[in-house]
């Protein structure tokens, strides 16, 4: 019955105004590089396959950075003090997007009719899809109008999207969201060497409002994803700290000091990194853990994508 | 200056709030329990401070709001300069910051006036030598005390004296409860504003001139209150809206939030009883300064 609420005549990737009719070229046009690289086997016989495949690889090379294997320790209680209980997690190498997904990038997802394409959404979310609207009632992020983003903020991180919108975009583009451990690995750079190096921030161990957009920097809002280059991680990934919190694929699992589970009114998904309005610098670090209701469409939460290293067709 | 009065050779000080005479060595006013340090500091300044009353029901978030406001002013947010007068003025913001960084809400404000936190600040908006300094006193009142005073006037004389002397007021309302259809926020606000109206006893058809900022707290639970605050008040706090439109000349509506995500530690307490302790997972400050900025521009 739910299918009747949504149009079924606009498959993602083709048939929309301005989008190439050819599915392979449409994927390139819509910046679904991960789909081309990891699921492109079906187009091997396409006359442009080699060129498009290489172009997608080049785009990924430009937009993603390698995070080497490592391990992280995550506190398990809400009181994050030295000596508090922790769990250790090992991470495999992976490719992490250097910037959060922007409004301009997300616009392609919206313009492709993705909000009407039930097939790309988890079935459990179908009843909620109708609520994923902007200020004018069009399908899209909460703060957009008329199905469009503010043109002046095309290069800002997209916000006003819940965890499911973030995950669905990532999957649509051929990527995924990072796990909490992967995100922390990228921000703390705790690689396996003889020296146990653990960075409190991607750039080092001291908070510096000149290197990240938090409340202390005085911006009062999001900034373009390519700024604050001085706060980059060693592999060039930008703004892991500040600007917007970032959705991860992980559920938030924490307890209080007496071992009682910490829960929300609905499922809490882990978010990391702090945002432009994060007041306490101790809450914008590589290891600070927090969460948000999975369906919350907050003004200060965005996301970035991950591609498993070495995962490709062709 | 009118605060000191020599009588039979014993110098005395007049309380800043209720104007009762007290001996020089008392710490709190014998009549209303307001700290006498306020008088000493105002004598030092050479002028009486302006009082901003922060009002609201129990558990609406007055302590957290005021603590963050004072801390933000101390850190020169939005080009404000703010200087605490006396170490006691810093207690409130220190308490709130310490609690929230530990992911705990501060303890409930005690009902006894001598246990309230009083903040005395000098503040101004940066803008050169001509920008005006404001001497401000902002006490953190207990919601239960306010409710008791509204129900039985003169139960807490300090509240009556405070409001009568206030140059401006903020009325904090629980937006989350209102959005869920609870009527308590609307009725408390209605009673509070009616009490204020009766204090000033204006002539028929004349409105109360004291500027009042209606601040919707916990607005993160109902994002639509940020999108169109007036519409939200009109829809979810209609009694308050109607009274403000009828009896108050200078009212503005604001939405604010300090908690980015709220969770609960669930389980059994030490007595084996089920409970759910609220935990502020992280801060996300929205709309904290705007009511204050508006208010002092109208004072």
CSV table of C-alpha atoms in Angstrom, one decimal, chain A residues 71-75 80 82 86 88 181 183-206 234 272 285-289:
chain,number,residue,atom,x,y,z
A,71,UNK,CA,43.1,0.3,16.5
A,72,UNK,CA,41.1,2.6,18.8
A,73,UNK,CA,39.9,2.5,22.3
A,74,UNK,CA,36.4,3.9,22.9
A,75,UNK,CA,35.1,4.8,26.4
A,80,UNK,CA,34.7,10.1,29.9
A,82,UNK,CA,41.0,8.8,32.5
A,86,UNK,CA,37.0,1.2,27.3
A,88,UNK,CA,39.3,-1.8,21.8
A,181,UNK,CA,35.7,3.0,15.2
A,183,UNK,CA,35.8,7.6,12.2
A,184,UNK,CA,37.8,7.7,15.4
A,185,UNK,CA,40.8,6.0,13.7
A,186,UNK,CA,40.8,8.7,11.0
A,187,UNK,CA,40.6,11.5,13.6
A,188,UNK,CA,43.1,10.1,16.1
A,189,UNK,CA,45.5,8.5,13.6
A,190,UNK,CA,46.4,5.7,15.9
A,191,UNK,CA,48.3,3.6,13.4
A,192,UNK,CA,50.1,0.4,14.4
A,193,UNK,CA,53.7,1.3,15.1
A,194,UNK,CA,56.1,0.7,17.9
A,195,UNK,CA,55.1,4.0,19.4
A,196,UNK,CA,51.5,4.3,20.7
A,197,UNK,CA,50.6,7.6,19.2
A,198,UNK,CA,47.1,8.9,20.0
A,199,UNK,CA,46.0,12.3,18.8
A,200,UNK,CA,43.3,14.2,20.7
A,201,UNK,CA,42.7,16.1,17.4
A,202,UNK,CA,43.6,15.3,13.8
A,203,UNK,CA,46.3,18.0,14.0
A,204,UNK,CA,47.7,17.2,17.4
A,205,UNK,CA,46.8,17.4,21.1
A,206,UNK,CA,45.6,20.9,21.7
A,234,UNK,CA,47.9,13.7,8.2
A,272,UNK,CA,31.2,12.3,16.0
A,285,UNK,CA,37.7,15.7,20.1
A,286,UNK,CA,38.7,12.5,18.2
A,287,UNK,CA,37.4,10.3,21.0
A,288,UNK,CA,34.3,12.1,22.4
A,289,UNK,CA,31.3,9.8,22.0
